PDB file of C-alpha atoms in Angstrom:
ATOM      1  CA  UNK A   1     -18.668   0.791   0.521  1.00 63.00           C
ATOM      2  CA  UNK A   2     -17.876   3.689   1.319  1.00 85.00           C
ATOM      3  CA  UNK A   3     -14.350   4.674  -1.532  1.00 92.00           C
ATOM      4  CA  UNK A   4     -11.259   6.378  -0.619  1.00 96.00           C
ATOM      5  CA  UNK A   5     -10.980   7.327  -4.004  1.00 97.00           C
ATOM      6  CA  UNK A   6      -9.738  11.250  -3.970  1.00 97.00           C
ATOM      7  CA  UNK A   7      -8.323  10.550  -0.401  1.00 98.00           C
ATOM      8  CA  UNK A   8      -4.750  10.928   0.607  1.00 98.00           C
ATOM      9  CA  UNK A   9      -3.772   8.137   2.889  1.00 98.00           C
ATOM     10  CA  UNK A  10      -1.618   9.190   4.855  1.00 98.00           C
ATOM     11  CA  UNK A  11       2.298   7.686   6.097  1.00 97.00           C
ATOM     12  CA  UNK A  12       1.830   7.237  10.606  1.00 95.00           C
ATOM     13  CA  UNK A  13       4.927   7.973  12.100  1.00 93.00           C
ATOM     14  CA  UNK A  14       5.764   3.829  13.033  1.00 91.00           C
ATOM     15  CA  UNK A  15       5.332   3.183   9.174  1.00 92.00           C
ATOM     16  CA  UNK A  16       8.421   0.337   9.545  1.00 88.00           C
ATOM     17  CA  UNK A  17       8.296  -0.051   5.998  1.00 91.00           C
ATOM     18  CA  UNK A  18      10.579   1.986   4.461  1.00 92.00           C
ATOM     19  CA  UNK A  19       9.342   2.524   1.026  1.00 92.00           C
ATOM     20  CA  UNK A  20       5.934   4.276   2.444  1.00 95.00           C
ATOM     21  CA  UNK A  21       7.753   5.980   5.234  1.00 95.00           C
ATOM     22  CA  UNK A  22       6.376   9.687   5.371  1.00 95.00           C
ATOM     23  CA  UNK A  23       4.325   8.594   2.337  1.00 97.00           C
ATOM     24  CA  UNK A  24       1.881  10.908   1.103  1.00 98.00           C
ATOM     25  CA  UNK A  25      -0.838   8.746  -1.672  1.00 98.00           C
ATOM     26  CA  UNK A  26      -2.808   9.744  -3.452  1.00 98.00           C
ATOM     27  CA  UNK A  27      -5.823   7.354  -3.709  1.00 98.00           C
ATOM     28  CA  UNK A  28      -6.953   6.497  -8.056  1.00 98.00           C
ATOM     29  CA  UNK A  29      -9.270   4.197  -7.643  1.00 97.00           C
ATOM     30  CA  UNK A  30     -10.352   1.696  -4.134  1.00 97.00           C
ATOM     31  CA  UNK A  31     -13.034  -0.823  -5.063  1.00 96.00           C
ATOM     32  CA  UNK A  32     -13.989  -4.572  -3.210  1.00 94.00           C
ATOM     33  CA  UNK A  33     -11.597  -5.051  -6.195  1.00 96.00           C
ATOM     34  CA  UNK A  34      -8.114  -4.051  -4.360  1.00 97.00           C
ATOM     35  CA  UNK A  35      -6.832  -0.079  -3.929  1.00 98.00           C
ATOM     36  CA  UNK A  36      -4.901   1.939  -6.337  1.00 98.00           C
ATOM     37  CA  UNK A  37      -2.388   5.083  -5.350  1.00 98.00           C
ATOM     38  CA  UNK A  38       0.806   7.214  -6.374  1.00 98.00           C
ATOM     39  CA  UNK A  39       2.904   8.453  -3.904  1.00 98.00           C
ATOM     40  CA  UNK A  40       2.939  12.608  -4.022  1.00 98.00           C
ATOM     41  CA  UNK A  41       5.002  13.277  -1.985  1.00 98.00           C
ATOM     42  CA  UNK A  42       8.815  11.104  -3.660  1.00 97.00           C
ATOM     43  CA  UNK A  43      10.470  13.033  -6.733  1.00 97.00           C
ATOM     44  CA  UNK A  44      12.813  11.486  -8.889  1.00 95.00           C
ATOM     45  CA  UNK A  45      15.870  14.671  -8.730  1.00 91.00           C
ATOM     46  CA  UNK A  46      18.050  12.377 -11.049  1.00 92.00           C
ATOM     47  CA  UNK A  47      15.479  11.871 -13.409  1.00 93.00           C
ATOM     48  CA  UNK A  48      14.050  14.828 -16.177  1.00 92.00           C
ATOM     49  CA  UNK A  49      11.060  14.377 -17.370  1.00 94.00           C
ATOM     50  CA  UNK A  50      11.473  15.615 -21.095  1.00 93.00           C
ATOM     51  CA  UNK A  51      15.220  13.439 -20.454  1.00 93.00           C
ATOM     52  CA  UNK A  52      12.228  10.255 -20.152  1.00 94.00           C
ATOM     53  CA  UNK A  53      10.329  11.348 -23.314  1.00 95.00           C
ATOM     54  CA  UNK A  54      13.500  10.854 -25.551  1.00 94.00           C
ATOM     55  CA  UNK A  55      14.323   7.598 -24.008  1.00 93.00           C
ATOM     56  CA  UNK A  56      11.086   6.908 -25.022  1.00 93.00           C
ATOM     57  CA  UNK A  57      10.955   8.070 -27.953  1.00 94.00           C
ATOM     58  CA  UNK A  58       9.091  11.705 -28.147  1.00 95.00           C
ATOM     59  CA  UNK A  59      10.675  14.790 -29.773  1.00 93.00           C
ATOM     60  CA  UNK A  60       9.497  17.700 -26.031  1.00 91.00           C
ATOM     61  CA  UNK A  61       8.620  20.537 -28.801  1.00 85.00           C
ATOM     62  CA  UNK A  62       9.437  24.366 -28.201  1.00 89.00           C
ATOM     63  CA  UNK A  63       5.268  24.051 -26.215  1.00 90.00           C
ATOM     64  CA  UNK A  64       6.554  21.032 -24.245  1.00 92.00           C
ATOM     65  CA  UNK A  65       5.451  21.730 -20.995  1.00 84.00           C
ATOM     66  CA  UNK A  66       8.467  20.577 -17.546  1.00 84.00           C
ATOM     67  CA  UNK A  67       6.674  18.466 -15.259  1.00 92.00           C
ATOM     68  CA  UNK A  68       7.766  15.768 -12.364  1.00 92.00           C
ATOM     69  CA  UNK A  69       8.757  12.768 -12.195  1.00 97.00           C
ATOM     70  CA  UNK A  70       7.967  11.315  -8.799  1.00 97.00           C
ATOM     71  CA  UNK A  71       8.368   7.502  -7.958  1.00 97.00           C
ATOM     72  CA  UNK A  72       4.225   6.426  -7.100  1.00 98.00           C
ATOM     73  CA  UNK A  73       5.005   2.927  -5.694  1.00 97.00           C
ATOM     74  CA  UNK A  74       7.027  -0.398  -5.420  1.00 97.00           C
ATOM     75  CA  UNK A  75       4.935  -2.479  -7.872  1.00 97.00           C
ATOM     76  CA  UNK A  76       4.880  -2.023 -12.176  1.00 96.00           C
ATOM     77  CA  UNK A  77       7.885   1.044 -11.426  1.00 94.00           C
ATOM     78  CA  UNK A  78       8.888   1.634 -15.197  1.00 91.00           C
ATOM     79  CA  UNK A  79       5.632   1.824 -15.883  1.00 95.00           C
ATOM     80  CA  UNK A  80       4.106   5.572 -16.435  1.00 95.00           C
ATOM     81  CA  UNK A  81       0.897   6.795 -14.730  1.00 97.00           C
ATOM     82  CA  UNK A  82      -0.364  11.010 -15.157  1.00 98.00           C
ATOM     83  CA  UNK A  83      -2.018  12.431 -12.961  1.00 98.00           C
ATOM     84  CA  UNK A  84      -3.881  15.596 -13.863  1.00 98.00           C
ATOM     85  CA  UNK A  85      -6.506  18.249 -14.239  1.00 97.00           C
ATOM     86  CA  UNK A  86      -9.395  17.531 -16.192  1.00 96.00           C
ATOM     87  CA  UNK A  87      -8.823  19.690 -18.790  1.00 96.00           C
ATOM     88  CA  UNK A  88      -7.009  16.714 -20.508  1.00 96.00           C
ATOM     89  CA  UNK A  89      -9.214  13.528 -20.983  1.00 94.00           C
ATOM     90  CA  UNK A  90      -8.177  10.667 -23.489  1.00 90.00           C
ATOM     91  CA  UNK A  91     -10.463   8.915 -25.229  1.00 82.00           C
ATOM     92  CA  UNK A  92      -9.541   5.843 -24.174  1.00 84.00           C
ATOM     93  CA  UNK A  93      -7.104   5.859 -20.238  1.00 88.00           C
ATOM     94  CA  UNK A  94      -8.260   8.232 -18.697  1.00 96.00           C
ATOM     95  CA  UNK A  95      -9.755   7.182 -14.535  1.00 96.00           C
ATOM     96  CA  UNK A  96     -11.826  10.520 -13.413  1.00 96.00           C
ATOM     97  CA  UNK A  97     -11.201   9.884  -9.799  1.00 97.00           C
ATOM     98  CA  UNK A  98     -13.166  13.319  -8.878  1.00 95.00           C
ATOM     99  CA  UNK A  99     -14.143  16.247  -9.985  1.00 94.00           C
ATOM    100  CA  UNK A 100     -10.908  17.604 -10.540  1.00 96.00           C
ATOM    101  CA  UNK A 101      -8.488  14.774 -10.773  1.00 98.00           C
ATOM    102  CA  UNK A 102      -7.786  11.910 -13.184  1.00 97.00           C
ATOM    103  CA  UNK A 103      -4.603   9.894 -14.231  1.00 98.00           C
ATOM    104  CA  UNK A 104      -3.695   8.225 -17.307  1.00 97.00           C
ATOM    105  CA  UNK A 105      -1.661   5.707 -17.946  1.00 94.00           C
ATOM    106  CA  UNK A 106      -1.423   5.592 -21.946  1.00 92.00           C
ATOM    107  CA  UNK A 107       1.179   7.368 -23.688  1.00 93.00           C
ATOM    108  CA  UNK A 108      -1.201   9.666 -25.348  1.00 93.00           C
ATOM    109  CA  UNK A 109      -0.791  12.182 -22.352  1.00 95.00           C
ATOM    110  CA  UNK A 110       1.972  12.190 -22.404  1.00 95.00           C
ATOM    111  CA  UNK A 111       2.281  12.719 -26.245  1.00 94.00           C
ATOM    112  CA  UNK A 112       0.312  15.519 -25.148  1.00 95.00           C
ATOM    113  CA  UNK A 113       2.532  16.880 -23.003  1.00 95.00           C
ATOM    114  CA  UNK A 114       5.282  16.638 -25.348  1.00 95.00           C
ATOM    115  CA  UNK A 115       3.848  18.740 -27.882  1.00 94.00           C
ATOM    116  CA  UNK A 116       2.074  21.529 -24.879  1.00 93.00           C
ATOM    117  CA  UNK A 117      -1.150  20.352 -25.632  1.00 93.00           C
ATOM    118  CA  UNK A 118      -1.640  18.543 -22.605  1.00 94.00           C
ATOM    119  CA  UNK A 119      -3.318  19.523 -18.958  1.00 96.00           C
ATOM    120  CA  UNK A 120      -1.960  22.385 -17.103  1.00 95.00           C
ATOM    121  CA  UNK A 121      -1.673  20.215 -14.624  1.00 96.00           C
ATOM    122  CA  UNK A 122       0.471  17.531 -13.183  1.00 97.00           C
ATOM    123  CA  UNK A 123       3.001  14.745 -12.602  1.00 96.00           C
ATOM    124  CA  UNK A 124       4.745  11.318 -14.237  1.00 97.00           C
ATOM    125  CA  UNK A 125       4.476   9.547 -11.420  1.00 98.00           C
ATOM    126  CA  UNK A 126       6.935   5.416 -12.152  1.00 97.00           C
ATOM    127  CA  UNK A 127       5.290   2.793 -11.492  1.00 98.00           C
ATOM    128  CA  UNK A 128       2.074   2.874  -8.136  1.00 98.00           C
ATOM    129  CA  UNK A 129       0.614   0.849  -4.864  1.00 98.00           C
ATOM    130  CA  UNK A 130      -1.388  -1.367  -4.809  1.00 97.00           C
ATOM    131  CA  UNK A 131      -3.647  -3.622  -1.739  1.00 97.00           C
ATOM    132  CA  UNK A 132      -5.629  -6.755  -2.799  1.00 97.00           C
ATOM    133  CA  UNK A 133      -9.142  -6.768  -2.005  1.00 96.00           C
ATOM    134  CA  UNK A 134      -9.327  -5.580   1.654  1.00 94.00           C
ATOM    135  CA  UNK A 135      -5.229  -5.309   2.346  1.00 96.00           C
ATOM    136  CA  UNK A 136      -5.762  -1.329   2.943  1.00 96.00           C
ATOM    137  CA  UNK A 137      -9.141  -1.605   5.300  1.00 95.00           C
ATOM    138  CA  UNK A 138      -6.347  -4.071   6.953  1.00 96.00           C
ATOM    139  CA  UNK A 139      -3.641  -2.228   7.636  1.00 95.00           C
ATOM    140  CA  UNK A 140      -6.257   1.146   7.897  1.00 95.00           C
ATOM    141  CA  UNK A 141      -7.347  -0.768  11.328  1.00 94.00           C
ATOM    142  CA  UNK A 142      -4.358  -1.548  12.833  1.00 93.00           C
ATOM    143  CA  UNK A 143      -3.105   2.131  12.821  1.00 92.00           C
ATOM    144  CA  UNK A 144      -1.113   2.023   9.839  1.00 93.00           C
ATOM    145  CA  UNK A 145      -2.825   5.578   7.921  1.00 96.00           C
ATOM    146  CA  UNK A 146      -4.787   7.355   8.046  1.00 96.00           C
ATOM    147  CA  UNK A 147      -6.652   8.721   5.677  1.00 97.00           C
ATOM    148  CA  UNK A 148      -7.597  13.131   4.517  1.00 97.00           C
ATOM    149  CA  UNK A 149      -8.647  15.438   2.022  1.00 97.00           C
ATOM    150  CA  UNK A 150      -6.731  16.145  -0.937  1.00 97.00           C
ATOM    151  CA  UNK A 151      -6.211  19.521  -2.493  1.00 97.00           C
ATOM    152  CA  UNK A 152      -3.539  20.575  -5.698  1.00 96.00           C
ATOM    153  CA  UNK A 153      -1.811  22.479  -3.331  1.00 96.00           C
ATOM    154  CA  UNK A 154      -0.526  18.101  -1.861  1.00 97.00           C
ATOM    155  CA  UNK A 155      -1.167  16.736  -4.967  1.00 98.00           C
ATOM    156  CA  UNK A 156       0.957  18.978  -7.720  1.00 97.00           C
ATOM    157  CA  UNK A 157       3.085  21.223  -5.107  1.00 95.00           C
ATOM    158  CA  UNK A 158       6.976  21.045  -5.773  1.00 93.00           C
ATOM    159  CA  UNK A 159       7.323  21.665  -1.116  1.00 95.00           C
ATOM    160  CA  UNK A 160       7.601  17.726  -1.582  1.00 95.00           C
ATOM    161  CA  UNK A 161       9.294  17.853   2.177  1.00 95.00           C
ATOM    162  CA  UNK A 162       6.605  19.470   3.842  1.00 96.00           C
ATOM    163  CA  UNK A 163       3.760  17.954   1.717  1.00 97.00           C
ATOM    164  CA  UNK A 164       2.997  15.187   4.871  1.00 97.00           C
ATOM    165  CA  UNK A 165       2.753  17.883   7.240  1.00 96.00           C
ATOM    166  CA  UNK A 166       0.124  19.844   4.693  1.00 96.00           C
ATOM    167  CA  UNK A 167      -1.296  17.027   4.432  1.00 97.00           C
ATOM    168  CA  UNK A 168      -2.590  16.171   8.434  1.00 96.00           C
ATOM    169  CA  UNK A 169      -2.481  20.395   8.169  1.00 95.00           C
ATOM    170  CA  UNK A 170      -5.736  19.684   5.668  1.00 94.00           C
ATOM    171  CA  UNK A 171      -7.359  18.105   8.813  1.00 94.00           C
ATOM    172  CA  UNK A 172      -6.614  20.208  11.484  1.00 93.00           C
ATOM    173  CA  UNK A 173      -3.966  17.524  12.592  1.00 93.00           C
ATOM    174  CA  UNK A 174       0.193  18.867  14.203  1.00 87.00           C
ATOM    175  CA  UNK A 175       2.656  16.341  13.206  1.00 85.00           C
ATOM    176  CA  UNK A 176       3.499  16.875  17.519  1.00 83.00           C
ATOM    177  CA  UNK A 177       0.158  15.229  18.149  1.00 77.00           C
ATOM    178  CA  UNK A 178       0.643  12.049  16.668  1.00 77.00           C
ATOM    179  CA  UNK A 179       1.860   9.450  18.991  1.00 59.00           C
ATOM    180  CA  UNK A 180       4.967   7.397  17.103  1.00 55.00           C
ATOM    181  CA  UNK A 181       2.836   4.015  18.770  1.00 53.00           C
ATOM    182  CA  UNK A 182      -1.156   3.464  16.813  1.00 50.00           C
ATOM    183  CA  UNK A 183      -3.147   2.259  19.544  1.00 50.00           C
ATOM    184  CA  UNK A 184      -6.926   1.647  20.519  1.00 50.00           C
ATOM    185  CA  UNK A 185      -9.213   3.422  23.247  1.00 45.00           C
TER     186      UNK A 185
END
């Protein structure tokens, strides 16, 4: 099995599920047991990182890093997952996705961000996307998604509305060239 970890899933234009329409998902884990990813182009405009930390009882000092808070997916929507560069790793809890990117789901990374000692580049996702064994492969075969390379500009950039087209551009695809319905030749 070829792993999709470290790749982007890009929703096709005819994606009917409103939770995923227009989504760009970074795949953090992909194995025979299933797939886990984070949507990287759906920020919560009304959730401030500093206020979220305060609600959790984590004080934010002068060096506190202010990062974006995103809708990561419909599974475990109240659980936080920090996608970040690998200049930070937790002793227990950091999943190294590829050579440059990790994902940490422990409170240690939030404390480090509050103290200014966290990763240089990161985003906080509330919830995640998940597929059972073989489920994503079926959706790929049904033309629900495209898979493509990831880069830090797409993962951590602030042009959230432009990430879908940027992900396609990394593959050399223009959004206008995509059909509104899938098929097989």
